[in-house]
Short mmCIF file of N, CA and C in Angstrom, two decimals:
data_model
loop_
_atom_site.label_atom_id
_atom_site.label_comp_id
_atom_site.label_asym_id
_atom_site.label_seq_id
_atom_site.Cartn_x
_atom_site.Cartn_y
_atom_site.Cartn_z
N MET A 25 36.47 13.56 -17.12
CA MET A 25 37.46 13.55 -18.17
C MET A 25 38.84 14.02 -17.67
N GLN A 26 38.79 14.97 -16.76
CA GLN A 26 40.03 15.52 -16.21
C GLN A 26 40.88 14.42 -15.57
N GLN A 27 40.22 13.49 -14.84
CA GLN A 27 40.96 12.40 -14.21
C GLN A 27 41.62 11.50 -15.25
N LYS A 28 40.92 11.23 -16.38
CA LYS A 28 41.46 10.36 -17.40
C LYS A 28 42.75 10.98 -18.00
N ASN A 29 42.75 12.31 -18.21
CA ASN A 29 43.97 12.97 -18.71
C ASN A 29 45.06 12.92 -17.65
N GLN A 30 44.71 13.14 -16.41
CA GLN A 30 45.67 13.13 -15.29
C GLN A 30 46.32 11.78 -15.15
N VAL A 31 45.56 10.70 -15.31
CA VAL A 31 46.11 9.36 -15.04
C VAL A 31 47.20 9.04 -16.06
N ALA A 32 47.10 9.51 -17.29
CA ALA A 32 48.10 9.25 -18.30
C ALA A 32 49.40 10.00 -18.00
N MET A 33 49.30 11.20 -17.46
CA MET A 33 50.47 12.03 -17.21
C MET A 33 51.07 11.78 -15.83
N ASN A 34 50.28 11.37 -14.87
CA ASN A 34 50.75 11.24 -13.49
C ASN A 34 50.03 10.10 -12.80
N PRO A 35 50.23 8.86 -13.27
CA PRO A 35 49.43 7.73 -12.79
C PRO A 35 49.59 7.42 -11.29
N GLU A 36 50.82 7.57 -10.77
CA GLU A 36 51.01 7.20 -9.34
C GLU A 36 50.41 8.20 -8.38
N ASN A 37 49.98 9.34 -8.88
CA ASN A 37 49.35 10.35 -8.04
C ASN A 37 47.87 10.62 -8.40
N THR A 38 47.30 9.73 -9.23
CA THR A 38 45.91 9.84 -9.59
C THR A 38 45.13 8.74 -8.87
N VAL A 39 44.31 9.15 -7.95
CA VAL A 39 43.64 8.20 -7.07
C VAL A 39 42.21 7.95 -7.50
N PHE A 40 41.79 6.71 -7.50
CA PHE A 40 40.42 6.32 -7.82
C PHE A 40 40.13 5.04 -7.05
N ASP A 41 38.92 4.54 -7.14
CA ASP A 41 38.50 3.32 -6.47
C ASP A 41 38.50 3.37 -4.96
N ALA A 42 38.33 4.55 -4.36
CA ALA A 42 38.28 4.62 -2.88
C ALA A 42 37.15 3.76 -2.35
N LYS A 43 36.09 3.57 -3.17
CA LYS A 43 34.97 2.75 -2.76
C LYS A 43 35.39 1.31 -2.53
N ARG A 44 36.43 0.85 -3.24
CA ARG A 44 36.91 -0.53 -3.07
C ARG A 44 37.78 -0.68 -1.82
N LEU A 45 38.22 0.46 -1.28
CA LEU A 45 39.08 0.43 -0.08
C LEU A 45 38.33 0.75 1.20
N ILE A 46 37.32 1.58 1.11
CA ILE A 46 36.67 2.16 2.27
C ILE A 46 36.08 1.06 3.19
N GLY A 47 36.36 1.18 4.48
CA GLY A 47 35.80 0.28 5.47
C GLY A 47 36.41 -1.13 5.49
N ARG A 48 37.51 -1.30 4.80
CA ARG A 48 38.18 -2.61 4.73
C ARG A 48 39.54 -2.56 5.44
N ARG A 49 40.04 -3.74 5.79
CA ARG A 49 41.36 -3.83 6.38
C ARG A 49 42.37 -4.03 5.23
N TYR A 50 43.60 -3.61 5.50
CA TYR A 50 44.65 -3.71 4.46
C TYR A 50 44.82 -5.12 3.93
N GLU A 51 44.75 -6.10 4.85
CA GLU A 51 45.01 -7.51 4.43
C GLU A 51 43.81 -8.16 3.74
N ASP A 52 42.70 -7.46 3.60
CA ASP A 52 41.54 -8.00 2.92
C ASP A 52 41.98 -8.53 1.56
N GLU A 53 41.52 -9.76 1.23
CA GLU A 53 41.98 -10.39 -0.01
C GLU A 53 41.57 -9.58 -1.26
N LYS A 54 40.48 -8.87 -1.19
CA LYS A 54 40.07 -8.08 -2.35
C LYS A 54 41.01 -6.90 -2.56
N ILE A 55 41.42 -6.28 -1.47
CA ILE A 55 42.40 -5.18 -1.59
C ILE A 55 43.72 -5.71 -2.13
N GLN A 56 44.15 -6.84 -1.62
CA GLN A 56 45.41 -7.45 -2.07
C GLN A 56 45.35 -7.75 -3.55
N SER A 57 44.21 -8.23 -4.01
CA SER A 57 44.01 -8.54 -5.43
C SER A 57 44.03 -7.26 -6.29
N ASP A 58 43.40 -6.18 -5.78
CA ASP A 58 43.33 -4.95 -6.51
C ASP A 58 44.65 -4.19 -6.61
N LEU A 59 45.55 -4.43 -5.67
CA LEU A 59 46.81 -3.66 -5.65
C LEU A 59 47.54 -3.71 -6.99
N LYS A 60 47.49 -4.85 -7.68
CA LYS A 60 48.23 -5.00 -8.92
C LYS A 60 47.62 -4.18 -10.06
N HIS A 61 46.39 -3.71 -9.90
CA HIS A 61 45.74 -2.94 -10.95
C HIS A 61 45.87 -1.44 -10.74
N TRP A 62 46.27 -0.98 -9.59
CA TRP A 62 46.29 0.42 -9.30
C TRP A 62 47.68 1.02 -9.52
N PRO A 63 47.76 2.14 -10.22
CA PRO A 63 49.06 2.78 -10.43
C PRO A 63 49.53 3.55 -9.18
N PHE A 64 48.60 3.86 -8.31
CA PHE A 64 48.95 4.59 -7.07
C PHE A 64 49.32 3.57 -5.99
N LYS A 65 50.00 4.06 -4.97
CA LYS A 65 50.51 3.21 -3.92
C LYS A 65 49.52 3.15 -2.74
N VAL A 66 49.27 1.93 -2.26
CA VAL A 66 48.43 1.72 -1.06
C VAL A 66 49.32 1.06 -0.04
N VAL A 67 49.40 1.67 1.16
CA VAL A 67 50.28 1.17 2.21
C VAL A 67 49.46 0.73 3.42
N ASN A 68 50.05 -0.13 4.22
CA ASN A 68 49.44 -0.63 5.45
C ASN A 68 49.78 0.35 6.59
N ASP A 69 48.76 0.94 7.15
CA ASP A 69 48.94 1.87 8.26
C ASP A 69 48.07 1.41 9.40
N GLY A 70 48.64 0.60 10.29
CA GLY A 70 47.87 0.07 11.43
C GLY A 70 46.72 -0.80 11.01
N GLU A 71 46.95 -1.67 10.04
CA GLU A 71 45.96 -2.59 9.47
C GLU A 71 44.93 -1.91 8.58
N LYS A 72 45.04 -0.59 8.41
CA LYS A 72 44.13 0.12 7.52
C LYS A 72 44.85 0.53 6.24
N PRO A 73 44.17 0.48 5.12
CA PRO A 73 44.83 0.91 3.87
C PRO A 73 44.88 2.41 3.82
N LYS A 74 46.03 2.93 3.41
CA LYS A 74 46.19 4.38 3.19
C LYS A 74 46.75 4.55 1.79
N ILE A 75 46.27 5.54 1.09
CA ILE A 75 46.72 5.85 -0.27
C ILE A 75 47.86 6.84 -0.13
N GLN A 76 49.00 6.51 -0.72
CA GLN A 76 50.18 7.35 -0.61
C GLN A 76 50.47 8.01 -1.96
N VAL A 77 50.58 9.35 -1.91
CA VAL A 77 50.87 10.12 -3.11
C VAL A 77 51.96 11.16 -2.82
N GLN A 78 52.51 11.71 -3.89
CA GLN A 78 53.46 12.83 -3.78
C GLN A 78 52.68 14.11 -4.12
N TYR A 79 52.77 15.09 -3.25
CA TYR A 79 52.09 16.37 -3.52
C TYR A 79 53.02 17.50 -3.12
N LYS A 80 53.37 18.32 -4.10
CA LYS A 80 54.28 19.46 -3.89
C LYS A 80 55.56 19.00 -3.21
N GLY A 81 56.11 17.88 -3.68
CA GLY A 81 57.40 17.38 -3.17
C GLY A 81 57.30 16.65 -1.85
N GLU A 82 56.11 16.51 -1.30
CA GLU A 82 55.92 15.82 -0.03
C GLU A 82 55.14 14.54 -0.22
N VAL A 83 55.47 13.53 0.61
CA VAL A 83 54.68 12.28 0.63
C VAL A 83 53.49 12.51 1.53
N LYS A 84 52.31 12.23 1.00
CA LYS A 84 51.08 12.36 1.80
C LYS A 84 50.35 11.02 1.77
N ARG A 85 49.71 10.72 2.91
CA ARG A 85 48.91 9.50 3.03
C ARG A 85 47.47 9.88 3.38
N PHE A 86 46.55 9.25 2.66
CA PHE A 86 45.11 9.54 2.87
C PHE A 86 44.36 8.25 3.13
N ALA A 87 43.48 8.29 4.12
CA ALA A 87 42.55 7.17 4.35
C ALA A 87 41.48 7.21 3.23
N PRO A 88 40.93 6.06 2.90
CA PRO A 88 39.84 6.08 1.89
C PRO A 88 38.69 7.03 2.24
N GLU A 89 38.41 7.18 3.53
CA GLU A 89 37.37 8.09 3.98
C GLU A 89 37.71 9.54 3.60
N GLU A 90 39.00 9.89 3.69
CA GLU A 90 39.41 11.23 3.33
C GLU A 90 39.27 11.47 1.81
N ILE A 91 39.61 10.48 1.02
CA ILE A 91 39.44 10.58 -0.44
C ILE A 91 37.94 10.74 -0.76
N SER A 92 37.14 9.90 -0.15
CA SER A 92 35.67 10.00 -0.37
C SER A 92 35.13 11.32 0.10
N SER A 93 35.67 11.87 1.18
CA SER A 93 35.21 13.17 1.67
C SER A 93 35.54 14.28 0.66
N MET A 94 36.65 14.16 -0.06
CA MET A 94 37.01 15.12 -1.09
C MET A 94 35.95 15.10 -2.22
N VAL A 95 35.54 13.91 -2.60
CA VAL A 95 34.50 13.78 -3.64
C VAL A 95 33.20 14.37 -3.12
N LEU A 96 32.83 14.04 -1.88
CA LEU A 96 31.61 14.58 -1.30
C LEU A 96 31.64 16.09 -1.17
N THR A 97 32.79 16.65 -0.81
CA THR A 97 32.95 18.08 -0.70
C THR A 97 32.70 18.74 -2.06
N LYS A 98 33.26 18.15 -3.12
CA LYS A 98 33.03 18.68 -4.47
C LYS A 98 31.56 18.60 -4.85
N MET A 99 30.92 17.46 -4.51
CA MET A 99 29.48 17.35 -4.80
C MET A 99 28.67 18.35 -4.03
N LYS A 100 29.04 18.61 -2.79
CA LYS A 100 28.33 19.59 -1.96
C LYS A 100 28.50 20.97 -2.60
N GLN A 101 29.69 21.33 -3.03
CA GLN A 101 29.93 22.62 -3.68
C GLN A 101 29.13 22.76 -4.96
N THR A 102 29.06 21.69 -5.75
CA THR A 102 28.29 21.69 -7.00
C THR A 102 26.80 21.88 -6.71
N ALA A 103 26.27 21.17 -5.71
CA ALA A 103 24.87 21.31 -5.31
C ALA A 103 24.61 22.72 -4.84
N GLU A 104 25.50 23.30 -4.02
CA GLU A 104 25.28 24.63 -3.49
C GLU A 104 25.27 25.66 -4.61
N ALA A 105 26.16 25.50 -5.60
CA ALA A 105 26.21 26.43 -6.72
C ALA A 105 24.92 26.33 -7.56
N PHE A 106 24.43 25.15 -7.72
CA PHE A 106 23.20 24.93 -8.51
C PHE A 106 21.98 25.48 -7.77
N LEU A 107 21.90 25.17 -6.47
CA LEU A 107 20.73 25.56 -5.68
C LEU A 107 20.76 27.03 -5.22
N GLY A 108 21.97 27.59 -5.16
CA GLY A 108 22.09 28.96 -4.68
C GLY A 108 21.91 29.09 -3.19
N THR A 109 22.12 28.03 -2.45
CA THR A 109 22.00 28.05 -1.01
C THR A 109 22.96 26.99 -0.43
N SER A 110 23.19 27.08 0.87
CA SER A 110 24.11 26.11 1.48
C SER A 110 23.40 24.77 1.68
N VAL A 111 24.19 23.72 1.61
CA VAL A 111 23.72 22.37 1.82
C VAL A 111 24.36 21.83 3.06
N GLN A 112 23.54 21.43 4.04
CA GLN A 112 24.06 20.89 5.28
C GLN A 112 23.83 19.39 5.43
N ASP A 113 22.68 18.97 4.93
CA ASP A 113 22.24 17.57 5.10
C ASP A 113 22.25 16.84 3.79
N ALA A 114 22.47 15.52 3.88
CA ALA A 114 22.45 14.70 2.65
C ALA A 114 22.12 13.26 2.99
N VAL A 115 21.54 12.59 2.01
CA VAL A 115 21.38 11.14 2.03
C VAL A 115 22.42 10.62 1.07
N ILE A 116 23.24 9.68 1.50
CA ILE A 116 24.31 9.14 0.69
C ILE A 116 23.98 7.71 0.33
N THR A 117 24.24 7.37 -0.94
CA THR A 117 23.97 6.00 -1.40
C THR A 117 25.28 5.19 -1.36
N VAL A 118 25.10 3.90 -1.10
CA VAL A 118 26.23 2.96 -1.12
C VAL A 118 25.76 1.69 -1.84
N PRO A 119 26.72 0.92 -2.33
CA PRO A 119 26.34 -0.35 -2.93
C PRO A 119 25.56 -1.22 -1.95
N ALA A 120 24.65 -2.00 -2.42
CA ALA A 120 23.78 -2.79 -1.58
C ALA A 120 24.53 -3.79 -0.71
N TYR A 121 25.66 -4.26 -1.20
CA TYR A 121 26.44 -5.27 -0.49
C TYR A 121 27.38 -4.70 0.57
N PHE A 122 27.43 -3.36 0.72
CA PHE A 122 28.33 -2.77 1.73
C PHE A 122 27.98 -3.31 3.11
N ASN A 123 29.00 -3.68 3.87
CA ASN A 123 28.78 -4.15 5.23
C ASN A 123 28.71 -2.95 6.18
N ASP A 124 28.51 -3.23 7.47
CA ASP A 124 28.36 -2.15 8.45
C ASP A 124 29.60 -1.28 8.54
N SER A 125 30.79 -1.89 8.46
CA SER A 125 32.03 -1.14 8.53
C SER A 125 32.16 -0.18 7.34
N GLN A 126 31.78 -0.64 6.16
CA GLN A 126 31.88 0.22 4.97
C GLN A 126 30.82 1.34 5.04
N ARG A 127 29.66 1.03 5.55
CA ARG A 127 28.60 2.04 5.69
C ARG A 127 29.03 3.12 6.72
N GLN A 128 29.62 2.69 7.82
CA GLN A 128 30.08 3.63 8.86
C GLN A 128 31.21 4.51 8.29
N ALA A 129 32.12 3.90 7.54
CA ALA A 129 33.21 4.65 6.94
C ALA A 129 32.69 5.69 5.96
N THR A 130 31.60 5.35 5.26
CA THR A 130 31.00 6.32 4.34
C THR A 130 30.37 7.45 5.11
N LYS A 131 29.71 7.15 6.23
CA LYS A 131 29.18 8.23 7.11
C LYS A 131 30.30 9.12 7.60
N ASP A 132 31.41 8.51 7.98
CA ASP A 132 32.57 9.28 8.46
C ASP A 132 33.09 10.20 7.36
N ALA A 133 33.12 9.72 6.12
CA ALA A 133 33.53 10.56 4.98
C ALA A 133 32.60 11.76 4.86
N GLY A 134 31.33 11.55 5.04
CA GLY A 134 30.37 12.65 4.99
C GLY A 134 30.65 13.68 6.09
N ALA A 135 30.92 13.19 7.28
CA ALA A 135 31.23 14.10 8.41
C ALA A 135 32.51 14.88 8.12
N ILE A 136 33.52 14.24 7.57
CA ILE A 136 34.78 14.93 7.25
C ILE A 136 34.49 16.04 6.24
N ALA A 137 33.56 15.80 5.34
CA ALA A 137 33.18 16.77 4.31
C ALA A 137 32.27 17.86 4.84
N GLY A 138 31.92 17.79 6.13
CA GLY A 138 31.07 18.81 6.72
C GLY A 138 29.58 18.60 6.42
N ILE A 139 29.21 17.38 6.15
CA ILE A 139 27.82 17.05 5.79
C ILE A 139 27.18 16.28 6.94
N ASN A 140 25.97 16.66 7.26
CA ASN A 140 25.16 15.90 8.22
C ASN A 140 24.49 14.79 7.44
N VAL A 141 24.97 13.55 7.60
CA VAL A 141 24.42 12.42 6.86
C VAL A 141 23.14 11.96 7.53
N LEU A 142 22.04 12.26 6.84
CA LEU A 142 20.72 11.87 7.43
C LEU A 142 20.50 10.37 7.36
N ARG A 143 20.99 9.78 6.27
CA ARG A 143 20.77 8.36 6.09
C ARG A 143 21.69 7.80 5.02
N ILE A 144 22.04 6.56 5.15
CA ILE A 144 22.76 5.82 4.11
C ILE A 144 21.73 4.87 3.50
N ILE A 145 21.57 4.94 2.19
CA ILE A 145 20.63 4.02 1.53
C ILE A 145 21.32 3.26 0.41
N ASN A 146 20.80 2.10 0.10
CA ASN A 146 21.35 1.28 -0.99
C ASN A 146 21.13 1.94 -2.34
N GLU A 147 22.12 1.82 -3.20
CA GLU A 147 22.02 2.42 -4.53
C GLU A 147 20.81 1.91 -5.32
N PRO A 148 20.50 0.59 -5.27
CA PRO A 148 19.30 0.15 -6.03
C PRO A 148 18.00 0.79 -5.51
N THR A 149 17.92 1.02 -4.22
CA THR A 149 16.73 1.69 -3.67
C THR A 149 16.68 3.12 -4.17
N ALA A 150 17.82 3.77 -4.20
CA ALA A 150 17.89 5.16 -4.74
C ALA A 150 17.48 5.17 -6.21
N ALA A 151 17.88 4.13 -6.97
CA ALA A 151 17.49 4.06 -8.38
C ALA A 151 15.97 3.95 -8.50
N ALA A 152 15.38 3.13 -7.67
CA ALA A 152 13.90 2.97 -7.70
C ALA A 152 13.23 4.28 -7.41
N LEU A 153 13.73 5.03 -6.44
CA LEU A 153 13.17 6.35 -6.12
C LEU A 153 13.36 7.32 -7.29
N ALA A 154 14.57 7.32 -7.86
CA ALA A 154 14.88 8.24 -8.94
C ALA A 154 14.01 8.01 -10.17
N TYR A 155 13.71 6.77 -10.43
CA TYR A 155 12.86 6.45 -11.59
C TYR A 155 11.38 6.54 -11.27
N GLY A 156 11.03 6.92 -10.06
CA GLY A 156 9.63 7.12 -9.70
C GLY A 156 8.80 5.85 -9.75
N LEU A 157 9.43 4.73 -9.41
CA LEU A 157 8.69 3.47 -9.44
C LEU A 157 7.55 3.41 -8.44
N ASP A 158 7.55 4.38 -7.50
CA ASP A 158 6.50 4.42 -6.50
C ASP A 158 5.33 5.32 -6.92
N LYS A 159 5.43 5.99 -8.03
CA LYS A 159 4.39 6.93 -8.45
C LYS A 159 3.25 6.25 -9.18
N GLY A 160 2.06 6.67 -8.89
CA GLY A 160 0.87 6.15 -9.53
C GLY A 160 0.66 4.66 -9.34
N LEU A 161 1.12 4.17 -8.22
CA LEU A 161 1.06 2.73 -7.95
C LEU A 161 -0.24 2.40 -7.27
N LYS A 162 -0.88 1.35 -7.73
CA LYS A 162 -2.10 0.83 -7.10
C LYS A 162 -1.74 -0.53 -6.50
N GLY A 163 -1.82 -0.62 -5.19
CA GLY A 163 -1.47 -1.88 -4.53
C GLY A 163 0.04 -2.00 -4.33
N GLU A 164 0.47 -3.21 -4.36
CA GLU A 164 1.89 -3.50 -4.09
C GLU A 164 2.54 -4.04 -5.36
N ARG A 165 3.80 -3.69 -5.56
CA ARG A 165 4.54 -4.14 -6.72
C ARG A 165 5.90 -4.66 -6.25
N THR A 166 6.34 -5.76 -6.87
CA THR A 166 7.67 -6.29 -6.59
C THR A 166 8.55 -5.96 -7.81
N VAL A 167 9.72 -5.36 -7.54
CA VAL A 167 10.60 -4.97 -8.64
C VAL A 167 12.00 -5.51 -8.43
N LEU A 168 12.67 -5.76 -9.51
CA LEU A 168 14.07 -6.17 -9.49
C LEU A 168 14.90 -4.99 -10.02
N ILE A 169 15.82 -4.52 -9.22
CA ILE A 169 16.71 -3.41 -9.65
C ILE A 169 18.08 -4.04 -9.90
N PHE A 170 18.58 -3.79 -11.07
CA PHE A 170 19.84 -4.36 -11.56
C PHE A 170 20.78 -3.20 -11.88
N ASP A 171 21.89 -3.11 -11.23
CA ASP A 171 22.81 -1.99 -11.40
C ASP A 171 24.21 -2.53 -11.70
N LEU A 172 24.60 -2.46 -12.97
CA LEU A 172 25.94 -2.86 -13.37
C LEU A 172 26.71 -1.61 -13.69
N GLY A 173 27.63 -1.25 -12.82
CA GLY A 173 28.35 0.02 -12.96
C GLY A 173 29.77 -0.16 -13.39
N GLY A 174 30.56 0.89 -13.19
CA GLY A 174 31.95 0.88 -13.61
C GLY A 174 32.82 -0.02 -12.77
N GLY A 175 32.41 -0.28 -11.56
CA GLY A 175 33.24 -1.12 -10.69
C GLY A 175 32.46 -2.06 -9.82
N THR A 176 31.15 -1.97 -9.85
CA THR A 176 30.36 -2.80 -8.95
C THR A 176 29.11 -3.31 -9.66
N PHE A 177 28.53 -4.34 -9.06
CA PHE A 177 27.28 -4.91 -9.56
C PHE A 177 26.37 -5.11 -8.36
N ASP A 178 25.14 -4.59 -8.47
CA ASP A 178 24.14 -4.71 -7.41
C ASP A 178 22.84 -5.21 -7.96
N VAL A 179 22.20 -6.08 -7.22
CA VAL A 179 20.85 -6.51 -7.54
C VAL A 179 20.05 -6.45 -6.26
N SER A 180 18.87 -5.86 -6.32
CA SER A 180 17.97 -5.82 -5.16
C SER A 180 16.55 -6.16 -5.63
N ILE A 181 15.85 -6.87 -4.79
CA ILE A 181 14.44 -7.12 -5.00
C ILE A 181 13.70 -6.31 -3.93
N LEU A 182 12.81 -5.42 -4.40
CA LEU A 182 12.09 -4.54 -3.50
C LEU A 182 10.59 -4.74 -3.69
N THR A 183 9.85 -4.54 -2.63
CA THR A 183 8.40 -4.38 -2.77
C THR A 183 8.09 -2.92 -2.52
N ILE A 184 7.23 -2.38 -3.37
CA ILE A 184 6.87 -0.96 -3.27
C ILE A 184 5.36 -0.89 -3.07
N ASP A 185 4.95 -0.22 -2.01
CA ASP A 185 3.55 -0.09 -1.71
C ASP A 185 3.05 1.24 -2.26
N GLU A 186 1.76 1.38 -2.46
CA GLU A 186 1.23 2.63 -3.05
C GLU A 186 1.45 3.84 -2.14
N GLY A 187 1.80 3.62 -0.90
CA GLY A 187 2.13 4.73 -0.04
C GLY A 187 3.61 5.10 -0.08
N SER A 188 4.29 4.67 -1.15
CA SER A 188 5.72 4.93 -1.37
C SER A 188 6.59 4.27 -0.30
N LEU A 189 6.11 3.18 0.25
CA LEU A 189 6.91 2.43 1.24
C LEU A 189 7.71 1.39 0.49
N PHE A 190 9.03 1.48 0.61
CA PHE A 190 9.93 0.54 -0.03
C PHE A 190 10.40 -0.47 1.01
N GLN A 191 10.32 -1.74 0.68
CA GLN A 191 10.87 -2.76 1.55
C GLN A 191 11.83 -3.64 0.74
N VAL A 192 13.07 -3.74 1.22
CA VAL A 192 14.07 -4.55 0.53
C VAL A 192 13.85 -5.99 0.95
N LYS A 193 13.58 -6.84 -0.02
CA LYS A 193 13.37 -8.26 0.24
C LYS A 193 14.65 -9.06 0.17
N ALA A 194 15.51 -8.69 -0.78
CA ALA A 194 16.77 -9.40 -0.96
C ALA A 194 17.73 -8.48 -1.67
N THR A 195 19.00 -8.66 -1.40
CA THR A 195 20.01 -7.87 -2.06
C THR A 195 21.28 -8.72 -2.19
N ALA A 196 22.01 -8.45 -3.26
CA ALA A 196 23.28 -9.13 -3.49
C ALA A 196 24.13 -8.23 -4.36
N GLY A 197 25.40 -8.53 -4.38
CA GLY A 197 26.27 -7.73 -5.23
C GLY A 197 27.68 -8.26 -5.24
N ASP A 198 28.49 -7.58 -6.03
CA ASP A 198 29.88 -7.99 -6.17
C ASP A 198 30.70 -6.70 -6.37
N THR A 199 31.68 -6.50 -5.50
CA THR A 199 32.53 -5.31 -5.60
C THR A 199 33.48 -5.40 -6.76
N HIS A 200 33.56 -6.56 -7.36
CA HIS A 200 34.54 -6.76 -8.45
C HIS A 200 33.87 -7.31 -9.68
N LEU A 201 32.76 -6.73 -10.03
CA LEU A 201 32.06 -7.09 -11.29
C LEU A 201 31.47 -5.82 -11.87
N GLY A 202 32.28 -5.15 -12.67
CA GLY A 202 31.84 -3.92 -13.32
C GLY A 202 32.75 -3.65 -14.51
N GLY A 203 32.53 -2.53 -15.14
CA GLY A 203 33.29 -2.19 -16.34
C GLY A 203 34.81 -2.25 -16.14
N GLU A 204 35.27 -1.77 -15.00
CA GLU A 204 36.69 -1.77 -14.73
C GLU A 204 37.24 -3.20 -14.65
N ASP A 205 36.46 -4.10 -14.11
CA ASP A 205 36.87 -5.50 -13.99
C ASP A 205 36.90 -6.16 -15.36
N PHE A 206 35.95 -5.80 -16.23
CA PHE A 206 35.95 -6.30 -17.59
C PHE A 206 37.23 -5.86 -18.31
N ASP A 207 37.57 -4.56 -18.13
CA ASP A 207 38.80 -4.02 -18.72
C ASP A 207 40.02 -4.79 -18.23
N ASN A 208 40.11 -4.99 -16.90
CA ASN A 208 41.28 -5.69 -16.33
C ASN A 208 41.38 -7.10 -16.90
N ARG A 209 40.29 -7.80 -16.99
CA ARG A 209 40.30 -9.15 -17.51
C ARG A 209 40.72 -9.18 -18.98
N LEU A 210 40.24 -8.22 -19.77
CA LEU A 210 40.66 -8.15 -21.17
C LEU A 210 42.15 -7.86 -21.30
N VAL A 211 42.65 -6.92 -20.52
CA VAL A 211 44.09 -6.61 -20.52
C VAL A 211 44.89 -7.86 -20.16
N ASN A 212 44.49 -8.56 -19.10
CA ASN A 212 45.21 -9.77 -18.70
C ASN A 212 45.17 -10.82 -19.80
N TYR A 213 44.00 -11.01 -20.41
CA TYR A 213 43.84 -12.02 -21.46
C TYR A 213 44.77 -11.71 -22.65
N PHE A 214 44.74 -10.45 -23.12
CA PHE A 214 45.54 -10.12 -24.29
C PHE A 214 47.02 -10.08 -23.99
N SER A 215 47.39 -9.69 -22.78
CA SER A 215 48.84 -9.72 -22.45
C SER A 215 49.33 -11.17 -22.44
N GLU A 216 48.51 -12.09 -21.95
CA GLU A 216 48.90 -13.53 -22.00
C GLU A 216 48.96 -14.01 -23.43
N GLU A 217 48.04 -13.57 -24.29
CA GLU A 217 48.07 -13.96 -25.70
C GLU A 217 49.35 -13.45 -26.36
N PHE A 218 49.73 -12.19 -26.08
CA PHE A 218 50.94 -11.63 -26.68
C PHE A 218 52.19 -12.37 -26.19
N LYS A 219 52.19 -12.77 -24.92
CA LYS A 219 53.34 -13.51 -24.38
C LYS A 219 53.48 -14.86 -25.05
N ARG A 220 52.35 -15.51 -25.38
CA ARG A 220 52.40 -16.83 -26.00
C ARG A 220 52.93 -16.75 -27.44
N LYS A 221 52.73 -15.61 -28.08
CA LYS A 221 53.16 -15.46 -29.48
C LYS A 221 54.52 -14.85 -29.47
#
């Protein structure tokens, strides 16, 4: 909620959607398409996107990995406060469609946050684990995991064995099919309607 209040008062310095930038090149067509929706500035720094903000009167530039590391640092602190002990290791989830570059950039974000990243796993696989789809299983089961989020859409088909062995059979997704994209399309549609009238 704090971010939503911040974006209204200081939009050009409120950063979000680092997941859409991480592990991509500045000239990537998806980044170029997203630029028109972001109130913050994204600049080309050696073919890599950097988020530029004003902080205490200074211009600062952050790589998407640095922004993600800030989120991971906060999550680490929250986990440590809840558990009452330090957290060194973590498994981090990423959208199923993330390529190798995006996965490596996510690992780098974990390292920047001081986390030993044990593994990167697909979000739909994590959902299957979280819902205990492997519990009380007799034989093998094939499941479809459908994840429509705020900014992404993931679908995975998994087979789960009674020994809690997960095997990903197929995966697909879209970085630009989620709640935020629905909002953007509605805004574009209604702005065109108002222009016509």
